[in-house]
Coordinates of C-alpha atoms in Angstrom, one line a residue:
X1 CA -203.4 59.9 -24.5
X2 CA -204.8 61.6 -27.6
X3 CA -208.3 62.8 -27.6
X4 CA -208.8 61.1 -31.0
X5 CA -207.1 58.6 -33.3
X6 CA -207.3 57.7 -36.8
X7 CA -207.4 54.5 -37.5
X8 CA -206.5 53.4 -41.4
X9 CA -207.5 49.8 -42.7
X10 CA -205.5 48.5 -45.4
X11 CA -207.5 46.5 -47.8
X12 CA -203.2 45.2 -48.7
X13 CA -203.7 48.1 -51.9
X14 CA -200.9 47.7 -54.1
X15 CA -200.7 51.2 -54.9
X16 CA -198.3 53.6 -52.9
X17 CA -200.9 53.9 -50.0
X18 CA -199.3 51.8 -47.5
X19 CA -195.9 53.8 -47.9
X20 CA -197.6 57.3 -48.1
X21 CA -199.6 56.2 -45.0
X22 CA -196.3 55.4 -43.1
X23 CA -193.8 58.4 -44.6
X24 CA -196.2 60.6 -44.1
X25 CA -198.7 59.8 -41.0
X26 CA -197.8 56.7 -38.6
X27 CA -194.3 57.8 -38.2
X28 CA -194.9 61.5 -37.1
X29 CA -198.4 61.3 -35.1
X30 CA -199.0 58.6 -32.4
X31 CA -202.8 58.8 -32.7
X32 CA -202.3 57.8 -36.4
X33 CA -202.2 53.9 -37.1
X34 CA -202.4 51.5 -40.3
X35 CA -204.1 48.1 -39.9
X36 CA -204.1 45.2 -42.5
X37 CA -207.4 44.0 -43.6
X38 CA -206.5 40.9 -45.7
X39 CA -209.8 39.5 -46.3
X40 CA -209.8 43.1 -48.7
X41 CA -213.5 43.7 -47.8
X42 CA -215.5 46.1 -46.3
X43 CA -217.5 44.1 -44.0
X44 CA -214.2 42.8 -42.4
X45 CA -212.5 46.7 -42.3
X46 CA -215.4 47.7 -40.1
X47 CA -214.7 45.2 -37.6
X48 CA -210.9 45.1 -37.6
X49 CA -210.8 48.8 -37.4
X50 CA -213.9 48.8 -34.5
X51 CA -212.0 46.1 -32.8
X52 CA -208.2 48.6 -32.9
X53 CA -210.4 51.2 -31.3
X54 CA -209.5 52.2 -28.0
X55 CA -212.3 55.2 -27.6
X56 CA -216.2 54.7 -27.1
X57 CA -217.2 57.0 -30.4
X58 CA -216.7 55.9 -33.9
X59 CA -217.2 57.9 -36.8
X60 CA -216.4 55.9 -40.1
X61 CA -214.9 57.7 -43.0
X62 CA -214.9 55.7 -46.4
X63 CA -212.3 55.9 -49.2
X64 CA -213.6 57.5 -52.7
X65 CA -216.3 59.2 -50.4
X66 CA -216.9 63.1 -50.9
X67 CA -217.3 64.7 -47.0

């Protein structure tokens, strides 16, 4: 077991994020995973992605966010 994981919610983006996400990510590190959030809105990322959680601490990390 990883002592992290990343977990990615999909707002279904039509752009080549799901595909990048995959090639790139979810098929070369186990602690990587890509969740759909079909409702497409924030509120309901939080809790999809808070729900696929399997650790006790959550830090969120926002798209078009400067960190």
């Amino acid at each position: 077991m990883h002592l992290i994981e990343a977990i990615l919610v999909d707002g279904m983006s039509t752009d080549a994020t799901r595909e990048i996400i995959t090639e790139k990510y979810t098929s070369k590190y186990s602690f990587i995973k890509m969740i759909d959030n079909p409702e497409k809105s924030v509120q309901f990322a939080l809790n999809y992605g808070i729900k696929a959680a399997k650790h006790e601490n959550i830090v969120r990390f926002d798209a078009h966010s400067e960190y």
